[in-house]
Each structure stands twice: as C-alpha cells, then as structure tokens.
PDB file of C-alpha atoms in Angstrom:
ATOM      1  CA  MET A   1      38.737-106.265-127.276  1.00  0.00           C
ATOM      2  CA  LEU A   2      38.458-109.863-125.598  1.00  0.00           C
ATOM      3  CA  PRO A   3      41.523-110.834-123.460  1.00  0.00           C
ATOM      4  CA  GLU A   4      43.418-113.666-125.457  1.00  0.00           C
ATOM      5  CA  ILE A   5      43.019-116.851-123.769  1.00  0.00           C
ATOM      6  CA  LEU A   6      45.554-120.140-124.436  1.00  0.00           C
ATOM      7  CA  HIS A   7      42.993-122.335-124.474  1.00  0.00           C
ATOM      8  CA  LYS A   8      40.733-122.641-127.013  1.00  0.00           C
ATOM      9  CA  GLY A   9      37.889-123.993-125.872  1.00  0.00           C
ATOM     10  CA  ARG A  10      38.154-121.268-122.508  1.00  0.00           C
ATOM     11  CA  SER A  11      38.228-118.602-125.170  1.00  0.00           C
ATOM     12  CA  VAL A  12      34.900-119.456-127.001  1.00  0.00           C
ATOM     13  CA  LEU A  13      33.031-119.743-123.856  1.00  0.00           C
ATOM     14  CA  LEU A  14      34.295-116.006-122.375  1.00  0.00           C
ATOM     15  CA  GLN A  15      33.713-115.039-125.656  1.00  0.00           C
ATOM     16  CA  SER A  16      30.365-116.726-126.027  1.00  0.00           C
ATOM     17  CA  ARG A  17      29.253-114.855-122.298  1.00  0.00           C
ATOM     18  CA  LEU A  18      30.900-111.571-123.220  1.00  0.00           C
ATOM     19  CA  LEU A  19      29.522-110.553-126.421  1.00  0.00           C
ATOM     20  CA  PRO A  20      25.891-110.734-125.311  1.00  0.00           C
ATOM     21  CA  LEU A  21      26.913-108.331-122.309  1.00  0.00           C
ATOM     22  CA  VAL A  22      28.545-106.322-124.532  1.00  0.00           C
ATOM     23  CA  ALA A  23      25.961-105.879-127.028  1.00  0.00           C
ATOM     24  CA  SER A  24      23.501-105.288-124.198  1.00  0.00           C
ATOM     25  CA  LEU A  25      25.439-102.319-122.847  1.00  0.00           C
ATOM     26  CA  LEU A  26      25.719-100.758-126.910  1.00  0.00           C
ATOM     27  CA  ILE A  27      22.183-101.369-126.742  1.00  0.00           C
ATOM     28  CA  ALA A  28      21.443 -99.614-123.607  1.00  0.00           C
ATOM     29  CA  THR A  29      24.307 -96.095-124.231  1.00  0.00           C
ATOM     30  CA  PRO A  30      21.626 -93.456-125.071  1.00  0.00           C
ATOM     31  CA  ALA A  31      22.126 -91.564-128.315  1.00  0.00           C
ATOM     32  CA  LEU A  32      23.968 -88.646-128.912  1.00  0.00           C
ATOM     33  CA  ALA A  33      22.491 -85.274-127.672  1.00  0.00           C
ATOM     34  CA  ALA A  34      22.537 -83.155-130.785  1.00  0.00           C
ATOM     35  CA  PRO A  35      26.155 -81.940-131.336  1.00  0.00           C
ATOM     36  CA  CYS A  36      26.930 -78.312-131.261  1.00  0.00           C
ATOM     37  CA  SER A  37      29.239 -76.669-133.402  1.00  0.00           C
ATOM     38  CA  SER A  38      31.455 -73.233-133.288  1.00  0.00           C
ATOM     39  CA  THR A  39      30.629 -72.832-137.374  1.00  0.00           C
ATOM     40  CA  GLY A  40      27.349 -72.761-139.547  1.00  0.00           C
ATOM     41  CA  GLY A  41      28.018 -75.510-141.803  1.00  0.00           C
ATOM     42  CA  ASP A  42      26.408 -78.415-139.776  1.00  0.00           C
ATOM     43  CA  TYR A  43      23.263 -76.421-138.956  1.00  0.00           C
ATOM     44  CA  GLU A  44      21.002 -77.831-140.949  1.00  0.00           C
ATOM     45  CA  SER A  45      22.041 -81.798-139.902  1.00  0.00           C
ATOM     46  CA  TRP A  46      21.488 -80.439-136.708  1.00  0.00           C
ATOM     47  CA  LYS A  47      18.225 -79.508-136.785  1.00  0.00           C
ATOM     48  CA  PRO A  48      16.372 -82.718-136.907  1.00  0.00           C
ATOM     49  CA  VAL A  49      18.615 -84.478-134.225  1.00  0.00           C
ATOM     50  CA  MET A  50      17.248 -81.190-132.094  1.00  0.00           C
ATOM     51  CA  ALA A  51      13.844 -81.592-133.394  1.00  0.00           C
ATOM     52  CA  LYS A  52      13.582 -85.170-132.268  1.00  0.00           C
ATOM     53  CA  GLU A  53      14.450 -84.111-128.673  1.00  0.00           C
ATOM     54  CA  ALA A  54      12.216 -81.249-128.795  1.00  0.00           C
ATOM     55  CA  ARG A  55       9.746 -83.650-129.449  1.00  0.00           C
ATOM     56  CA  ALA A  56      10.808 -85.945-126.530  1.00  0.00           C
ATOM     57  CA  GLU A  57      10.335 -82.858-123.986  1.00  0.00           C
ATOM     58  CA  GLY A  58       6.628 -82.051-125.250  1.00  0.00           C
ATOM     59  CA  VAL A  59       6.924 -79.777-128.002  1.00  0.00           C
ATOM     60  CA  GLY A  60       4.329 -80.056-130.500  1.00  0.00           C
ATOM     61  CA  GLU A  61       4.111 -79.910-134.175  1.00  0.00           C
ATOM     62  CA  LYS A  62       3.595 -76.074-134.786  1.00  0.00           C
ATOM     63  CA  GLY A  63       7.187 -75.759-131.935  1.00  0.00           C
ATOM     64  CA  ILE A  64       9.126 -78.240-134.559  1.00  0.00           C
ATOM     65  CA  ALA A  65       7.992 -76.627-137.888  1.00  0.00           C
ATOM     66  CA  ALA A  66       9.371 -73.222-136.485  1.00  0.00           C
ATOM     67  CA  LEU A  67      12.387 -75.206-135.474  1.00  0.00           C
ATOM     68  CA  MET A  68      12.767 -76.405-138.806  1.00  0.00           C
ATOM     69  CA  GLY A  69      12.338 -73.815-140.679  1.00  0.00           C
ATOM     70  CA  SER A  70      14.605 -72.035-138.925  1.00  0.00           C
ATOM     71  CA  SER A  71      17.965 -70.965-140.048  1.00  0.00           C
ATOM     72  CA  TYR A  72      21.540 -70.198-139.007  1.00  0.00           C
ATOM     73  CA  SER A  73      21.892 -66.300-137.414  1.00  0.00           C
ATOM     74  CA  LYS A  74      25.332 -64.978-138.308  1.00  0.00           C
ATOM     75  CA  ALA A  75      23.922 -61.597-136.710  1.00  0.00           C
ATOM     76  CA  THR A  76      23.138 -63.303-133.628  1.00  0.00           C
ATOM     77  CA  ILE A  77      26.568 -64.606-133.396  1.00  0.00           C
ATOM     78  CA  GLY A  78      28.198 -61.993-134.156  1.00  0.00           C
ATOM     79  CA  ALA A  79      26.442 -59.858-130.982  1.00  0.00           C
ATOM     80  CA  ASP A  80      27.518 -62.658-129.021  1.00  0.00           C
ATOM     81  CA  ARG A  81      30.963 -62.322-129.402  1.00  0.00           C
ATOM     82  CA  ASN A  82      30.884 -58.428-129.338  1.00  0.00           C
ATOM     83  CA  GLN A  83      29.509 -57.192-125.970  1.00  0.00           C
ATOM     84  CA  LYS A  84      31.140 -54.388-124.888  1.00  0.00           C
ATOM     85  CA  SER A  85      28.565 -51.953-123.209  1.00  0.00           C
ATOM     86  CA  PHE A  86      28.622 -54.104-119.870  1.00  0.00           C
ATOM     87  CA  LYS A  87      32.686 -53.296-120.071  1.00  0.00           C
ATOM     88  CA  TYR A  88      32.176 -49.692-119.627  1.00  0.00           C
ATOM     89  CA  THR A  89      32.107 -47.577-116.269  1.00  0.00           C
ATOM     90  CA  LEU A  90      29.058 -46.839-114.819  1.00  0.00           C
ATOM     91  CA  GLU A  91      29.262 -42.985-115.899  1.00  0.00           C
ATOM     92  CA  LYS A  92      30.281 -44.373-119.475  1.00  0.00           C
ATOM     93  CA  PHE A  93      27.315 -46.777-119.469  1.00  0.00           C
ATOM     94  CA  LEU A  94      25.015 -44.424-118.671  1.00  0.00           C
ATOM     95  CA  GLN A  95      25.916 -41.796-121.139  1.00  0.00           C
ATOM     96  CA  VAL A  96      25.851 -44.427-123.775  1.00  0.00           C
ATOM     97  CA  ARG A  97      22.679 -46.249-122.866  1.00  0.00           C
ATOM     98  CA  GLY A  98      20.967 -42.364-122.861  1.00  0.00           C
ATOM     99  CA  ALA A  99      20.013 -42.771-119.106  1.00  0.00           C
ATOM    100  CA  ASP A 100      18.941 -38.857-118.617  1.00  0.00           C
ATOM    101  CA  THR A 101      16.281 -39.549-121.576  1.00  0.00           C
ATOM    102  CA  ILE A 102      15.063 -42.626-119.768  1.00  0.00           C
ATOM    103  CA  VAL A 103      14.488 -41.034-116.785  1.00  0.00           C
ATOM    104  CA  SER A 104      12.885 -37.919-118.312  1.00  0.00           C
ATOM    105  CA  GLN A 105      10.231 -40.103-120.556  1.00  0.00           C
ATOM    106  CA  GLY A 106       9.532 -42.520-117.822  1.00  0.00           C
ATOM    107  CA  ARG A 107       8.769 -39.221-115.253  1.00  0.00           C
ATOM    108  CA  ALA A 108       6.504 -38.874-118.252  1.00  0.00           C
ATOM    109  CA  ARG A 109       5.029 -41.988-118.883  1.00  0.00           C
ATOM    110  CA  LYS A 110       4.435 -42.432-114.893  1.00  0.00           C
ATOM    111  CA  LYS A 111       2.818 -39.176-114.629  1.00  0.00           C
ATOM    112  CA  LYS A 112       0.551 -39.864-117.428  1.00  0.00           C
ATOM    113  CA  ASN A 113      -0.759 -43.267-116.452  1.00  0.00           C
ATOM    114  CA  PRO A 114      -0.088 -43.500-112.683  1.00  0.00           C
ATOM    115  CA  ASP A 115      -3.223 -46.421-111.782  1.00  0.00           C
ATOM    116  CA  PHE A 116      -1.662 -48.790-114.126  1.00  0.00           C
ATOM    117  CA  TYR A 117       1.545 -48.310-112.346  1.00  0.00           C
ATOM    118  CA  ALA A 118       0.083 -47.901-108.919  1.00  0.00           C
ATOM    119  CA  ALA A 119      -2.142 -51.320-109.743  1.00  0.00           C
ATOM    120  CA  LEU A 120       1.083 -53.263-110.167  1.00  0.00           C
ATOM    121  CA  GLU A 121       3.055 -52.030-107.330  1.00  0.00           C
ATOM    122  CA  LYS A 122       0.245 -52.993-105.220  1.00  0.00           C
ATOM    123  CA  LYS A 123      -0.280 -56.093-106.795  1.00  0.00           C
ATOM    124  CA  TYR A 124       3.544 -57.651-107.004  1.00  0.00           C
ATOM    125  CA  GLY A 125       5.113 -54.940-104.794  1.00  0.00           C
ATOM    126  CA  VAL A 126       7.613 -53.569-107.400  1.00  0.00           C
ATOM    127  CA  PRO A 127       7.993 -49.755-107.575  1.00  0.00           C
ATOM    128  CA  ALA A 128       7.295 -47.954-111.236  1.00  0.00           C
ATOM    129  CA  GLY A 129      10.543 -46.506-111.311  1.00  0.00           C
ATOM    130  CA  VAL A 130      12.463 -49.956-111.460  1.00  0.00           C
ATOM    131  CA  LEU A 131       9.913 -51.032-114.474  1.00  0.00           C
ATOM    132  CA  ILE A 132      10.143 -48.068-116.404  1.00  0.00           C
ATOM    133  CA  ALA A 133      13.785 -47.869-115.667  1.00  0.00           C
ATOM    134  CA  ILE A 134      14.155 -51.322-117.152  1.00  0.00           C
ATOM    135  CA  HIS A 135      11.347 -50.942-120.244  1.00  0.00           C
ATOM    136  CA  GLY A 136      13.133 -47.634-121.068  1.00  0.00           C
ATOM    137  CA  MET A 137      16.658 -49.706-120.908  1.00  0.00           C
ATOM    138  CA  GLU A 138      15.264 -52.697-122.994  1.00  0.00           C
ATOM    139  CA  THR A 139      13.534 -51.520-125.863  1.00  0.00           C
ATOM    140  CA  ALA A 140      13.540 -47.193-125.173  1.00  0.00           C
ATOM    141  CA  PHE A 141       9.990 -48.144-124.097  1.00  0.00           C
ATOM    142  CA  GLY A 142       9.011 -50.359-127.218  1.00  0.00           C
ATOM    143  CA  GLY A 143      10.665 -48.120-129.827  1.00  0.00           C
ATOM    144  CA  PHE A 144      12.920 -50.997-130.863  1.00  0.00           C
ATOM    145  CA  MET A 145      12.245 -54.669-129.835  1.00  0.00           C
ATOM    146  CA  GLY A 146      14.667 -56.271-132.384  1.00  0.00           C
ATOM    147  CA  ASP A 147      15.132 -56.957-135.890  1.00  0.00           C
ATOM    148  CA  THR A 148      16.056 -60.869-135.717  1.00  0.00           C
ATOM    149  CA  ASN A 149      14.027 -64.003-135.778  1.00  0.00           C
ATOM    150  CA  VAL A 150      13.611 -65.243-132.258  1.00  0.00           C
ATOM    151  CA  VAL A 151      13.629 -68.522-132.930  1.00  0.00           C
ATOM    152  CA  SER A 152      16.507 -69.121-135.383  1.00  0.00           C
ATOM    153  CA  ALA A 153      18.389 -66.647-132.522  1.00  0.00           C
ATOM    154  CA  ILE A 154      17.855 -69.304-129.974  1.00  0.00           C
ATOM    155  CA  ALA A 155      18.440 -72.030-131.961  1.00  0.00           C
ATOM    156  CA  THR A 156      21.759 -70.958-133.232  1.00  0.00           C
ATOM    157  CA  LEU A 157      22.970 -70.333-129.743  1.00  0.00           C
ATOM    158  CA  THR A 158      21.731 -73.639-128.452  1.00  0.00           C
ATOM    159  CA  TYR A 159      23.535 -75.020-131.606  1.00  0.00           C
ATOM    160  CA  ASP A 160      26.692 -73.132-130.951  1.00  0.00           C
ATOM    161  CA  CYS A 161      29.299 -74.346-128.715  1.00  0.00           C
ATOM    162  CA  ARG A 162      29.836 -71.391-126.367  1.00  0.00           C
ATOM    163  CA  ARG A 163      26.945 -71.406-124.689  1.00  0.00           C
ATOM    164  CA  SER A 164      24.692 -74.193-125.785  1.00  0.00           C
ATOM    165  CA  GLU A 165      23.592 -75.651-122.346  1.00  0.00           C
ATOM    166  CA  TYR A 166      22.444 -72.622-120.989  1.00  0.00           C
ATOM    167  CA  PHE A 167      20.306 -71.875-124.350  1.00  0.00           C
ATOM    168  CA  ARG A 168      18.882 -74.933-124.646  1.00  0.00           C
ATOM    169  CA  PRO A 169      16.227 -74.859-122.174  1.00  0.00           C
ATOM    170  CA  HIS A 170      15.230 -71.423-123.952  1.00  0.00           C
ATOM    171  CA  LEU A 171      15.083 -73.255-127.047  1.00  0.00           C
ATOM    172  CA  ILE A 172      12.586 -75.761-125.762  1.00  0.00           C
ATOM    173  CA  ALA A 173      10.954 -72.719-124.178  1.00  0.00           C
ATOM    174  CA  ALA A 174      10.497 -70.851-127.610  1.00  0.00           C
ATOM    175  CA  LEU A 175       9.241 -73.979-129.497  1.00  0.00           C
ATOM    176  CA  LYS A 176       6.459 -74.495-126.519  1.00  0.00           C
ATOM    177  CA  LEU A 177       5.354 -70.342-126.411  1.00  0.00           C
ATOM    178  CA  VAL A 178       4.830 -71.084-130.631  1.00  0.00           C
ATOM    179  CA  ASP A 179       2.711 -74.280-129.593  1.00  0.00           C
ATOM    180  CA  HIS A 180       1.142 -71.694-127.123  1.00  0.00           C
ATOM    181  CA  GLY A 181       0.516 -69.086-129.746  1.00  0.00           C
ATOM    182  CA  SER A 182       2.237 -66.339-127.702  1.00  0.00           C
ATOM    183  CA  ILE A 183       4.617 -65.978-130.449  1.00  0.00           C
ATOM    184  CA  SER A 184       5.051 -67.286-133.865  1.00  0.00           C
ATOM    185  CA  ALA A 185       7.622 -69.172-136.242  1.00  0.00           C
ATOM    186  CA  LYS A 186       8.199 -65.401-137.519  1.00  0.00           C
ATOM    187  CA  THR A 187       8.140 -63.078-134.501  1.00  0.00           C
ATOM    188  CA  VAL A 188      11.693 -61.096-134.302  1.00  0.00           C
ATOM    189  CA  GLY A 189      13.371 -59.948-131.132  1.00  0.00           C
ATOM    190  CA  ALA A 190      16.824 -59.060-130.178  1.00  0.00           C
ATOM    191  CA  LYS A 191      20.115 -60.814-131.261  1.00  0.00           C
ATOM    192  CA  HIS A 192      20.169 -63.297-128.506  1.00  0.00           C
ATOM    193  CA  GLY A 193      16.336 -64.176-128.883  1.00  0.00           C
ATOM    194  CA  GLU A 194      14.856 -61.627-126.451  1.00  0.00           C
ATOM    195  CA  LEU A 195      11.302 -60.760-127.015  1.00  0.00           C
ATOM    196  CA  GLY A 196       8.761 -58.110-126.210  1.00  0.00           C
ATOM    197  CA  HIS A 197       9.051 -54.537-124.336  1.00  0.00           C
ATOM    198  CA  THR A 198      11.430 -55.830-121.752  1.00  0.00           C
ATOM    199  CA  GLN A 199      13.459 -58.310-123.902  1.00  0.00           C
ATOM    200  CA  PHE A 200      12.216 -61.815-122.009  1.00  0.00           C
ATOM    201  CA  LEU A 201      14.283 -64.714-122.831  1.00  0.00           C
ATOM    202  CA  PRO A 202      11.927 -67.683-123.942  1.00  0.00           C
ATOM    203  CA  GLY A 203      12.133 -69.415-120.835  1.00  0.00           C
ATOM    204  CA  ASN A 204      11.660 -66.615-118.632  1.00  0.00           C
ATOM    205  CA  ALA A 205       8.762 -65.737-120.865  1.00  0.00           C
ATOM    206  CA  LEU A 206       7.312 -69.199-120.430  1.00  0.00           C
ATOM    207  CA  ALA A 207       7.896 -69.414-116.847  1.00  0.00           C
ATOM    208  CA  TYR A 208       7.117 -65.641-115.700  1.00  0.00           C
ATOM    209  CA  GLY A 209       4.495 -64.386-118.392  1.00  0.00           C
ATOM    210  CA  VAL A 210       1.387 -62.965-117.393  1.00  0.00           C
ATOM    211  CA  ASP A 211      -1.608 -62.221-119.065  1.00  0.00           C
ATOM    212  CA  GLY A 212      -1.979 -58.626-117.973  1.00  0.00           C
ATOM    213  CA  ASN A 213      -5.013 -57.410-120.313  1.00  0.00           C
ATOM    214  CA  GLY A 214      -6.964 -60.662-119.821  1.00  0.00           C
ATOM    215  CA  ASP A 215      -7.521 -61.321-123.067  1.00  0.00           C
ATOM    216  CA  GLY A 216      -6.266 -65.007-122.833  1.00  0.00           C
ATOM    217  CA  VAL A 217      -2.789 -64.747-124.596  1.00  0.00           C
ATOM    218  CA  VAL A 218       0.350 -63.718-122.940  1.00  0.00           C
ATOM    219  CA  ASP A 219       2.004 -61.241-125.486  1.00  0.00           C
ATOM    220  CA  LEU A 220       5.285 -59.526-124.477  1.00  0.00           C
ATOM    221  CA  SER A 221       4.719 -56.977-127.269  1.00  0.00           C
ATOM    222  CA  ASN A 222       1.555 -55.870-125.398  1.00  0.00           C
ATOM    223  CA  VAL A 223       2.946 -53.318-123.080  1.00  0.00           C
ATOM    224  CA  THR A 224       0.634 -54.415-120.489  1.00  0.00           C
ATOM    225  CA  ASP A 225       1.326 -57.973-120.411  1.00  0.00           C
ATOM    226  CA  ALA A 226       5.112 -57.038-120.806  1.00  0.00           C
ATOM    227  CA  MET A 227       5.233 -55.186-117.492  1.00  0.00           C
ATOM    228  CA  ALA A 228       2.937 -57.333-115.494  1.00  0.00           C
ATOM    229  CA  SER A 229       5.164 -60.192-116.692  1.00  0.00           C
ATOM    230  CA  THR A 230       8.513 -57.876-115.260  1.00  0.00           C
ATOM    231  CA  ALA A 231       6.853 -57.349-111.857  1.00  0.00           C
ATOM    232  CA  ASN A 232       5.882 -60.723-111.565  1.00  0.00           C
ATOM    233  CA  TYR A 233       9.232 -62.269-112.395  1.00  0.00           C
ATOM    234  CA  LEU A 234      11.017 -59.436-109.779  1.00  0.00           C
ATOM    235  CA  ARG A 235       8.292 -60.470-107.330  1.00  0.00           C
ATOM    236  CA  GLN A 236       8.705 -64.530-107.946  1.00  0.00           C
ATOM    237  CA  LYS A 237      12.712 -63.852-107.435  1.00  0.00           C
ATOM    238  CA  GLY A 238      12.586 -62.777-104.701  1.00  0.00           C
ATOM    239  CA  TRP A 239      11.451 -58.957-104.672  1.00  0.00           C
ATOM    240  CA  GLN A 240      10.406 -57.517-100.874  1.00  0.00           C
ATOM    241  CA  PRO A 241       7.656 -54.902-101.052  1.00  0.00           C
ATOM    242  CA  GLY A 242       8.534 -51.922 -99.588  1.00  0.00           C
ATOM    243  CA  LEU A 243      12.031 -52.332 -99.256  1.00  0.00           C
ATOM    244  CA  GLY A 244      14.878 -50.416-100.990  1.00  0.00           C
ATOM    245  CA  TYR A 245      16.251 -51.745-104.099  1.00  0.00           C
ATOM    246  CA  GLN A 246      19.845 -49.188-104.319  1.00  0.00           C
ATOM    247  CA  GLU A 247      23.026 -51.314-103.933  1.00  0.00           C
ATOM    248  CA  GLY A 248      23.254 -52.176-100.665  1.00  0.00           C
ATOM    249  CA  GLU A 249      19.451 -52.675 -99.890  1.00  0.00           C
ATOM    250  CA  PRO A 250      17.662 -55.599 -99.867  1.00  0.00           C
ATOM    251  CA  ASN A 251      16.051 -55.898-103.233  1.00  0.00           C
ATOM    252  CA  PHE A 252      19.370 -54.873-105.326  1.00  0.00           C
ATOM    253  CA  ALA A 253      20.432 -58.541-105.365  1.00  0.00           C
ATOM    254  CA  VAL A 254      16.755 -59.064-106.681  1.00  0.00           C
ATOM    255  CA  ILE A 255      18.193 -56.668-109.796  1.00  0.00           C
ATOM    256  CA  LYS A 256      20.964 -58.744-110.490  1.00  0.00           C
ATOM    257  CA  GLU A 257      18.458 -61.818-111.054  1.00  0.00           C
ATOM    258  CA  TRP A 258      17.423 -59.257-114.284  1.00  0.00           C
ATOM    259  CA  ASN A 259      20.842 -58.840-115.928  1.00  0.00           C
ATOM    260  CA  ALA A 260      24.101 -60.225-114.562  1.00  0.00           C
ATOM    261  CA  ALA A 261      26.465 -57.254-115.079  1.00  0.00           C
ATOM    262  CA  THR A 262      26.813 -55.163-112.745  1.00  0.00           C
ATOM    263  CA  VAL A 263      27.167 -52.113-114.385  1.00  0.00           C
ATOM    264  CA  TYR A 264      23.458 -52.601-115.686  1.00  0.00           C
ATOM    265  CA  GLN A 265      21.976 -52.954-112.502  1.00  0.00           C
ATOM    266  CA  GLN A 266      23.509 -50.182-110.978  1.00  0.00           C
ATOM    267  CA  ALA A 267      22.033 -48.295-113.616  1.00  0.00           C
ATOM    268  CA  ILE A 268      18.693 -49.753-112.947  1.00  0.00           C
ATOM    269  CA  ALA A 269      18.467 -48.786-109.317  1.00  0.00           C
ATOM    270  CA  LEU A 270      19.956 -45.198-109.928  1.00  0.00           C
ATOM    271  CA  MET A 271      17.492 -44.567-112.713  1.00  0.00           C
ATOM    272  CA  GLY A 272      14.542 -45.959-111.006  1.00  0.00           C
ATOM    273  CA  LYS A 273      15.293 -43.560-107.900  1.00  0.00           C
ATOM    274  CA  ARG A 274      15.281 -40.888-109.961  1.00  0.00           C
ATOM    275  CA  ILE A 275      11.959 -41.788-111.881  1.00  0.00           C
ATOM    276  CA  ASP A 276      10.590 -42.822-108.406  1.00  0.00           C
ATOM    277  CA  GLY A 277      11.655 -39.214-106.754  1.00  0.00           C
TER     278      GLY A 277
END
C-alpha cells in the first residue's frame, strides 16, 4: 500500500512515480514454477504448466506429448511411501534379496560369457562381480524390469511435494530420452521410473548411457547397452581400476554413488567378491 501523505499534491506526485515502478516489478517477477501437491487432484492442471517449463529446457514435441499423455501413478506414490527393505539388517537384506541365488547365477553368467565381462573391465576398469551383482539385485538379471509407465512415474514424483526438486531433472531427462528414441511414452520400468536391466533413473541414463552394441541407440532394455552403461557410470563416478571395492577400500565409495542405502552397498560389495572369487 502506498503511504498516505497529507498534502494532496505531494500524494498524487508520489503515486505517479511509484505506480510505474510497482507495475514494472510485477512484470519482471517470473511466473511461478509448476506447483507440487500431496494429492493427485491437480495433476491434470499441473501437466501443461510443467510442459511449458519442459519446452523452455529443450524438450521436443515427442517428449511433451509423452508428458501430456501421462497419468498420476498411485502405485508409484504407494511405493515411495513404503520402502522397508533398506531398513533391514545386512543379514536379513541378503536373505530377502536372494543373495545366494544371485551369486550362483552370477557365477554361471560370468563363466558363460567371460569375454564380454573382460572387455567391460578392460574398458571401464570395473570388475565383473560388481556389475553382475548389481544386475542380479536390480532385476534378477533382466527377469523383471518393472511394470510402471516410466514417464508417468517420474512425472508423478515431480508433481508430488515430498521430493519434487530431486525428481524434476529426471523428468526433463525422461522426456528428452523420448525425443531421442531411447524410450517411448509407453516404456515401463520400476515404480520410481528406473528403467532397463540395471534400473537407471532417466537423468543418469541420459548422462551416462552407452551404446554398447553399436546400433546407434542407447537402449537400457538391451543387456549389452545396460551393462556398458553401468560400468561407464561407475567409472565416471570415480571407480579406480585395480583397487578394492569392499567396505573401507577405495571403490566402496563409488558403490555408494549407485545407491544411497548402506545395506545395499554392503550387499553389492559382498556378492561381487563372491562372484569374482
């Protein structure tokens, strides 16, 4: 509110000077970002606001169409509120996740295709055991890569207030992956939008994805691309070839970059050692 000045002439003069300034400030104020919500009720009205922001960040028409065709994922919200397994003890976690089976099948996979894993280690410096343990832990070696629409899952988590800022870059990345043809509007993945054999979040898929089989497309549902991308991610995050990866050793810190849960990190290190042994 403008200050009241007793002298009418001075009041009019002050208003005449201040009103253009106020107007200019209002014009200069940027539009509010797409608002988050804790319920799905405003999701449809949120999408066009988010689409405008996505366009401004370089998302093309295919990506925008994927966003506009997405739907609020109750399954994703349910999973996001119920992540119990990371609270287990290490022993319980290994049991629940089937560590012995992963190790047994992992050894068989390494034995069946040793040249493939040797080539990955030569190029990226990451031992087979770590890559195989991640592959087994994430999707049972591609046996189940998810049942939730990737774009809808990531868009829902961006719209949801709990971790909106964290997931927003992954949404932009997912839409760009649609533009690039790496995924489609119909691609399914895990409940949090992770995709492919080793469950990359879209932002990581865009940044670290590798065309391992040379067909011109980074397709993480292809095991060659997925394993090469996983090795590349770990190397880019600081993996030091030839050094150990057990807890307390230099490369254990890089496993932390893959998953923030301590019990998960410990499990990968232990299973990797058994597979490599």
